Each structure stands twice: as structure tokens, then as C-alpha cells.
Amino acid sequence: MRWNKALNFLLIIFICLNIALAWINYNRFNESYKVSEERIQTIKGILADRNIQVKADLPTLFIPRSSIWIESIEISASLRDAIVNRLFGKERADVTITNEVSGDYGKNALIYSKGEARLEFYKDHIGYRNEAAKSKETAVSIKQASKFAKDFIRQLDLADHLKEVKIDYRSESYGIAVTYYEVYRGLPIFDSYVKMKISPNGVFEAEVRCLEVTDKVSLTKPLYPIDQVLFALQKPKVENETYVIESVELGYRLDHSEGMHILSEEAVPVYKITIEGLSDPIFVNAYTNTYEEILFISQV
């Protein structure tokens, strides 16, 4: 009996030691792929000399990651009908249907209109506009915007495609922009989203694109640390004197900018950099430290 107790005690000690060793090794691994505070302050100083101010919390971990394979969730007829019924009513009263040869995405669009609202269905996108929800007033709180966004997501019935999300809020001239990004293994997928423009009257414009991860590449590759990425950032060619980096985030994005053309495509780790006063963020390939070709960016 005493031997069994001693054996159990030794077993508990052995397990605790292994857990402690695993934790120490995990921390050592992370520390080897972590940008130090000294390096962060150094790059902020370099950028300040270029009149670029950093207000964002910078991602300091650059642990090697694999790319992933993703494909679009096709907008089927049944899904389309269900969305129209929820937003415009099952009776379809006063609903008109038209075809648009050249839509927002260079593809055919099936458009359902009711009053000042319209739903635009593409093969893998959904667009929504409601002129009646626009407002001259712009004062809308984050709490109000969050409620409007949740209600809109509920109406679209996209919960199954957005089980884990990251939500971004951004103040705009019309109110607040709210974006839901699908998350995979802790990182947002920047091509899988619900983007909403919200006024005090609710959602007046939205864009939906849902993707699903079909596979991941087994081979991991090293990522560039954030200080090296920002060192390559030059002064944007716009008419302000000081430029402010509002946010920097690591996530996944398709390895080209034209959209998806085949069944499944590769998405790679990228840094998304948002600069105050610029309507579109900058994306940097975290494997290669190459910027997209954008007019207001020049590379070192």
C-alpha cells in the first residue's frame, strides 16, 4: 500500500517536471522569435525621423508558419433565396430582380431590389446597399455599431461560416466601419470577411465574402520580424506632413490581388498595415518582406 502511494507520488512529480520543462522550452522557443522592446523603440525612432508615427501595438512574435489553402463558399440558389427572404420577406412584395452584366467584381450579378435597398449576388460575393439607412448624422457609438452588425450577421445566417472571428472597428466620416474576419489558428483571414458601413440608422452598405480552409502546407517557413518590415516602409506620397500607423496585424491573405480563379488557392502570412488618412491598408508578404505595388509606397 505504501509502495503504491510512493509510486503515485513519484509519478505526480515526474508529470509536473515534464510540464515545467515543456513550459520552459515553449518560452525559450517564443523568445527566440520575439522582437525585443529595444528593437521596437529603435524602429519607432527611425520611422519618426521619416515623419511616420507609430500608434499601433506592434506584433512582436514572428514564429515560422505554414501557408494555407482556401476556397470560396459558392453562393448557391438556396442560400441566396434564404437571405432574400430574411431581409426582404418571404412574400417578396415589391421585390424586383435584375441581371447586371458588369458588376462590382467584373462578373455577372443577380440583383434583388426593394425600395431603396438592394442585394447583389455574385458567385462568391454578396453586396448590400440601403440608401434609407444613410444619415446626415454621424454620431454612432461602438456599442450601437456592434449591435447593428450582430443583427445584420444574424439576418444573413452566416454563423456556421463565422464560428471564430476577429472584429475590427474604425471611425469614418459616415459613422463606423465594422469588419468581421474569419480566424484560423489565431490569425485572421483577410480575404474572408463581412465588411459593414454603419450610420446611426444601421447598416447601409455591406460586402460579404466567405472562404473555407481546405488544407495547410505542412512545411513552415520563417517570417520577417516587424522591425525589418517597417524599416522598408517609406514615407507615403500624400499631402500630410506626419503619417500615423494606426494598426499592424499578422494574418493570412491570398498570394495575389486579382481574386480567386480556381477551386483552391494558397494564402500566405502577411502583415496588414493601416495608415491614418489612407482608405486602403498596405499588405506585406511576411515570407518575402515585399509590399504590394501601391502608388503611395516606395520600397527600400
Short mmCIF file of C-alpha atoms in Angstrom, two decimals:
data_model
loop_
_atom_site.label_atom_id
_atom_site.label_comp_id
_atom_site.label_asym_id
_atom_site.label_seq_id
_atom_site.Cartn_x
_atom_site.Cartn_y
_atom_site.Cartn_z
CA MET A 1 0.00 0.00 0.00
CA ARG A 2 2.83 2.38 0.96
CA TRP A 3 4.70 1.39 -2.20
CA ASN A 4 1.67 2.31 -4.34
CA LYS A 5 1.41 5.71 -2.63
CA ALA A 6 5.12 6.34 -3.15
CA LEU A 7 4.85 5.29 -6.79
CA ASN A 8 1.89 7.62 -7.34
CA PHE A 9 3.78 10.45 -5.65
CA LEU A 10 6.82 9.90 -7.87
CA LEU A 11 4.57 9.74 -10.92
CA ILE A 12 2.99 13.09 -10.00
CA ILE A 13 6.45 14.65 -9.55
CA PHE A 14 7.54 13.23 -12.92
CA ILE A 15 4.47 14.68 -14.68
CA CYS A 16 4.92 18.09 -13.01
CA LEU A 17 8.59 18.20 -14.01
CA ASN A 18 7.71 17.38 -17.61
CA ILE A 19 5.06 20.09 -17.68
CA ALA A 20 7.54 22.59 -16.24
CA LEU A 21 10.21 21.60 -18.78
CA ALA A 22 7.71 21.86 -21.63
CA TRP A 23 6.70 25.34 -20.45
CA ILE A 24 10.34 26.44 -20.21
CA ASN A 25 11.08 25.11 -23.70
CA TYR A 26 7.95 26.81 -25.06
CA ASN A 27 9.01 30.15 -23.58
CA ARG A 28 12.54 29.74 -24.91
CA PHE A 29 11.16 28.96 -28.38
CA ASN A 30 8.92 32.04 -28.32
CA GLU A 31 11.72 34.28 -27.02
CA SER A 32 13.92 33.21 -29.93
CA TYR A 33 11.23 34.52 -32.32
CA LYS A 34 10.33 37.68 -30.46
CA VAL A 35 11.31 41.26 -31.29
CA SER A 36 12.78 42.89 -28.19
CA GLU A 37 11.50 46.16 -26.77
CA GLU A 38 14.83 47.75 -27.64
CA ARG A 39 14.37 46.83 -31.32
CA ILE A 40 10.80 48.15 -31.23
CA GLN A 41 11.95 51.51 -29.88
CA THR A 42 14.76 51.64 -32.44
CA ILE A 43 12.43 51.16 -35.41
CA LYS A 44 9.99 53.71 -33.98
CA GLY A 45 12.84 56.20 -33.81
CA ILE A 46 13.86 55.50 -37.41
CA LEU A 47 10.27 55.97 -38.58
CA ALA A 48 9.91 59.17 -36.54
CA ASP A 49 12.86 60.61 -38.47
CA ARG A 50 10.80 59.98 -41.62
CA ASN A 51 7.76 61.72 -40.08
CA ILE A 52 6.00 58.39 -39.60
CA GLN A 53 4.44 57.99 -36.16
CA VAL A 54 3.55 54.57 -34.74
CA LYS A 55 0.44 54.49 -32.54
CA ALA A 56 -0.20 50.80 -33.10
CA ASP A 57 0.68 47.89 -30.85
CA LEU A 58 3.20 46.02 -32.97
CA PRO A 59 3.12 42.21 -33.28
CA THR A 60 6.40 41.08 -31.73
CA LEU A 61 6.25 37.32 -32.40
CA PHE A 62 7.40 36.05 -35.79
CA ILE A 63 7.20 32.28 -35.26
CA PRO A 64 7.57 30.29 -38.52
CA ARG A 65 4.21 29.44 -40.06
CA SER A 66 2.85 27.43 -42.93
CA SER A 67 0.65 28.81 -45.67
CA ILE A 68 -2.93 27.56 -46.08
CA TRP A 69 -5.19 26.58 -48.96
CA ILE A 70 -8.59 28.22 -49.13
CA GLU A 71 -11.55 28.17 -51.47
CA SER A 72 -14.68 30.27 -51.84
CA ILE A 73 -18.02 29.17 -50.48
CA GLU A 74 -20.24 29.41 -53.53
CA ILE A 75 -23.45 31.39 -53.18
CA SER A 76 -25.98 28.69 -54.02
CA ALA A 77 -29.58 29.32 -55.09
CA SER A 78 -30.89 28.03 -51.75
CA LEU A 79 -28.56 30.28 -49.76
CA ARG A 80 -29.48 33.24 -51.95
CA ASP A 81 -33.22 32.65 -51.51
CA ALA A 82 -32.85 32.27 -47.75
CA ILE A 83 -31.00 35.59 -47.45
CA VAL A 84 -33.54 37.42 -49.64
CA ASN A 85 -36.41 36.00 -47.57
CA ARG A 86 -34.83 37.12 -44.30
CA LEU A 87 -34.03 40.65 -45.47
CA PHE A 88 -36.97 41.37 -47.78
CA GLY A 89 -39.65 38.96 -46.52
CA LYS A 90 -40.86 35.59 -47.81
CA GLU A 91 -43.73 37.17 -49.72
CA ARG A 92 -41.20 39.08 -51.89
CA ALA A 93 -43.64 42.01 -52.03
CA ASP A 94 -42.34 44.87 -54.20
CA VAL A 95 -39.10 42.97 -54.86
CA THR A 96 -37.66 43.30 -58.37
CA ILE A 97 -34.96 41.05 -59.85
CA THR A 98 -32.47 42.20 -62.48
CA ASN A 99 -29.21 40.98 -64.00
CA GLU A 100 -26.15 43.16 -64.21
CA VAL A 101 -23.58 42.10 -66.78
CA SER A 102 -20.67 44.02 -65.28
CA GLY A 103 -20.90 44.14 -61.52
CA ASP A 104 -18.57 45.46 -58.84
CA TYR A 105 -16.30 42.45 -59.24
CA GLY A 106 -16.28 42.26 -63.03
CA LYS A 107 -18.77 39.40 -63.03
CA ASN A 108 -22.47 38.87 -63.62
CA ALA A 109 -24.64 39.88 -60.69
CA LEU A 110 -28.18 38.91 -59.77
CA ILE A 111 -29.75 41.91 -58.05
CA TYR A 112 -32.80 41.94 -55.78
CA SER A 113 -34.20 45.41 -55.07
CA LYS A 114 -36.87 46.60 -52.66
CA GLY A 115 -37.40 50.31 -52.21
CA GLU A 116 -34.03 51.88 -51.50
CA ALA A 117 -32.40 48.58 -50.54
CA ARG A 118 -30.70 46.11 -52.86
CA LEU A 119 -28.93 42.78 -52.56
CA GLU A 120 -26.27 41.88 -55.13
CA PHE A 121 -25.32 38.23 -55.54
CA TYR A 122 -22.15 37.16 -57.32
CA LYS A 123 -20.61 33.72 -57.49
CA ASP A 124 -18.66 34.18 -54.27
CA HIS A 125 -19.62 37.67 -53.05
CA ILE A 126 -22.71 39.33 -51.63
CA GLY A 127 -23.22 43.08 -51.77
CA TYR A 128 -25.83 45.05 -49.83
CA ARG A 129 -26.88 48.70 -50.06
CA ASN A 130 -29.68 50.56 -48.33
CA GLU A 131 -29.91 54.28 -49.08
CA ALA A 132 -32.67 54.68 -46.47
CA ALA A 133 -30.21 53.75 -43.70
CA LYS A 134 -27.81 56.56 -44.58
CA SER A 135 -27.83 59.54 -42.27
CA LYS A 136 -26.51 63.09 -42.17
CA GLU A 137 -25.75 62.44 -38.53
CA THR A 138 -22.51 60.56 -37.92
CA ALA A 139 -22.55 60.07 -34.16
CA VAL A 140 -22.79 56.33 -33.52
CA SER A 141 -21.16 54.54 -30.60
CA ILE A 142 -19.15 51.34 -30.78
CA LYS A 143 -21.89 49.67 -28.72
CA GLN A 144 -24.59 50.74 -31.19
CA ALA A 145 -22.49 49.74 -34.19
CA SER A 146 -21.76 46.36 -32.63
CA LYS A 147 -25.48 45.70 -32.13
CA PHE A 148 -26.33 46.72 -35.72
CA ALA A 149 -23.53 44.49 -37.02
CA LYS A 150 -24.62 41.46 -34.96
CA ASP A 151 -28.23 41.87 -36.10
CA PHE A 152 -27.12 42.05 -39.74
CA ILE A 153 -24.94 38.93 -39.39
CA ARG A 154 -27.88 37.15 -37.79
CA GLN A 155 -30.14 38.12 -40.70
CA LEU A 156 -27.64 36.69 -43.17
CA ASP A 157 -27.44 33.49 -41.09
CA LEU A 158 -23.68 33.22 -41.50
CA ALA A 159 -22.92 31.86 -38.04
CA ASP A 160 -21.75 28.50 -39.42
CA HIS A 161 -19.18 30.25 -41.63
CA LEU A 162 -18.05 32.68 -38.91
CA LYS A 163 -17.54 30.43 -35.88
CA GLU A 164 -14.38 32.22 -34.81
CA VAL A 165 -13.92 35.85 -35.82
CA LYS A 166 -11.89 38.95 -35.17
CA ILE A 167 -13.88 42.18 -35.22
CA ASP A 168 -12.36 45.48 -36.32
CA TYR A 169 -13.97 48.87 -35.63
CA ARG A 170 -12.90 52.05 -37.39
CA SER A 171 -14.35 55.56 -37.16
CA GLU A 172 -15.23 57.05 -40.54
CA SER A 173 -16.86 60.25 -41.81
CA TYR A 174 -20.24 58.48 -42.10
CA GLY A 175 -20.11 56.67 -38.73
CA ILE A 176 -18.26 53.41 -38.04
CA ALA A 177 -16.87 50.68 -40.28
CA VAL A 178 -17.18 47.21 -38.74
CA THR A 179 -15.41 44.21 -40.25
CA TYR A 180 -15.71 40.57 -39.20
CA TYR A 181 -12.67 38.48 -40.24
CA GLU A 182 -12.72 34.70 -40.08
CA VAL A 183 -9.92 33.39 -37.85
CA TYR A 184 -7.76 30.32 -38.48
CA ARG A 185 -5.40 29.15 -35.74
CA GLY A 186 -5.34 32.52 -34.10
CA LEU A 187 -4.80 34.60 -37.25
CA PRO A 188 -7.46 36.45 -39.27
CA ILE A 189 -8.00 35.55 -42.94
CA PHE A 190 -8.15 38.95 -44.62
CA ASP A 191 -9.98 37.57 -47.69
CA SER A 192 -12.83 36.03 -45.65
CA TYR A 193 -14.93 38.81 -44.19
CA VAL A 194 -18.14 40.71 -43.67
CA LYS A 195 -17.50 44.45 -44.09
CA MET A 196 -20.21 46.82 -42.92
CA LYS A 197 -20.64 50.59 -43.10
CA ILE A 198 -22.83 51.73 -40.23
CA SER A 199 -24.62 55.02 -39.58
CA PRO A 200 -26.88 55.90 -36.62
CA ASN A 201 -29.70 54.31 -38.67
CA GLY A 202 -27.98 50.95 -39.11
CA VAL A 203 -26.06 49.08 -41.82
CA PHE A 204 -26.33 50.98 -45.11
CA GLU A 205 -23.65 49.13 -47.07
CA ALA A 206 -22.03 45.72 -46.72
CA GLU A 207 -19.79 43.30 -48.56
CA VAL A 208 -19.67 39.59 -47.75
CA ARG A 209 -17.09 37.04 -48.83
CA CYS A 210 -16.81 33.71 -47.04
CA LEU A 211 -13.96 31.26 -47.61
CA GLU A 212 -13.08 27.95 -46.05
CA VAL A 213 -9.69 26.46 -45.28
CA THR A 214 -9.29 23.19 -47.19
CA ASP A 215 -5.72 22.31 -46.22
CA LYS A 216 -2.50 23.67 -44.82
CA VAL A 217 1.02 23.32 -46.15
CA SER A 218 2.98 21.04 -43.84
CA LEU A 219 6.26 22.93 -44.33
CA THR A 220 6.64 26.02 -42.14
CA LYS A 221 8.68 28.99 -43.33
CA PRO A 222 10.37 31.77 -41.35
CA LEU A 223 8.67 35.17 -41.17
CA TYR A 224 10.29 38.58 -41.31
CA PRO A 225 10.13 40.36 -37.93
CA ILE A 226 8.05 43.52 -37.75
CA ASP A 227 11.01 45.90 -37.33
CA GLN A 228 12.52 44.74 -40.62
CA VAL A 229 9.12 45.05 -42.28
CA LEU A 230 8.63 48.62 -41.08
CA PHE A 231 12.19 49.57 -41.98
CA ALA A 232 11.23 49.01 -45.64
CA LEU A 233 8.25 51.35 -45.27
CA GLN A 234 8.89 54.70 -46.89
CA LYS A 235 7.01 57.95 -46.45
CA PRO A 236 3.61 57.72 -48.21
CA LYS A 237 3.20 60.17 -51.06
CA VAL A 238 0.18 62.04 -49.75
CA GLU A 239 -0.26 65.66 -48.72
CA ASN A 240 0.13 65.35 -44.98
CA GLU A 241 3.24 66.24 -43.01
CA THR A 242 3.07 63.47 -40.45
CA TYR A 243 1.81 59.96 -41.10
CA VAL A 244 0.37 57.76 -38.40
CA ILE A 245 0.43 53.96 -38.41
CA GLU A 246 -2.86 53.10 -36.71
CA SER A 247 -2.59 49.31 -36.66
CA VAL A 248 -0.32 46.45 -37.69
CA GLU A 249 -1.65 42.91 -37.74
CA LEU A 250 -0.42 39.50 -38.85
CA GLY A 251 -2.87 37.33 -40.78
CA TYR A 252 -3.43 35.32 -43.96
CA ARG A 253 -4.12 36.64 -47.45
CA LEU A 254 -4.30 35.23 -50.97
CA ASP A 255 -0.92 35.29 -52.69
CA HIS A 256 -2.20 37.62 -55.44
CA SER A 257 -4.55 40.59 -55.65
CA GLU A 258 -6.85 39.61 -58.52
CA GLY A 259 -9.16 37.33 -56.56
CA MET A 260 -9.79 33.60 -56.75
CA HIS A 261 -9.97 31.94 -60.14
CA ILE A 262 -9.53 28.24 -59.42
CA LEU A 263 -11.02 25.78 -56.96
CA SER A 264 -8.49 26.29 -54.18
CA GLU A 265 -5.65 28.78 -53.78
CA GLU A 266 -2.79 29.48 -51.43
CA ALA A 267 -2.95 32.15 -48.75
CA VAL A 268 0.29 33.25 -47.10
CA PRO A 269 1.08 35.08 -43.85
CA VAL A 270 1.01 38.86 -44.37
CA TYR A 271 1.30 41.99 -42.28
CA LYS A 272 -1.64 44.34 -42.67
CA ILE A 273 -0.61 47.96 -42.04
CA THR A 274 -3.28 50.64 -41.65
CA ILE A 275 -2.19 54.26 -42.05
CA GLU A 276 -4.34 57.20 -40.96
CA GLY A 277 -5.85 59.04 -43.92
CA LEU A 278 -5.42 56.18 -46.39
CA SER A 279 -8.59 54.36 -47.41
CA ASP A 280 -6.88 51.02 -48.04
CA PRO A 281 -4.40 49.15 -45.84
CA ILE A 282 -0.96 48.07 -47.01
CA PHE A 283 -0.22 44.34 -47.18
CA VAL A 284 3.29 42.94 -46.82
CA ASN A 285 4.20 39.33 -47.58
CA ALA A 286 5.70 38.08 -44.30
CA TYR A 287 7.78 35.44 -46.11
CA THR A 288 9.49 37.82 -48.53
CA ASN A 289 9.03 41.28 -46.94
CA THR A 290 7.67 42.59 -50.25
CA TYR A 291 4.99 45.25 -50.38
CA GLU A 292 2.09 45.32 -52.79
CA GLU A 293 2.57 47.81 -55.59
CA ILE A 294 0.69 50.80 -54.21
CA LEU A 295 1.10 54.35 -55.51
CA PHE A 296 1.90 55.90 -52.14
CA ILE A 297 4.57 53.39 -51.14
CA SER A 298 8.13 53.11 -52.37
CA GLN A 299 10.40 50.30 -51.26
CA VAL A 300 13.93 50.49 -49.94
#
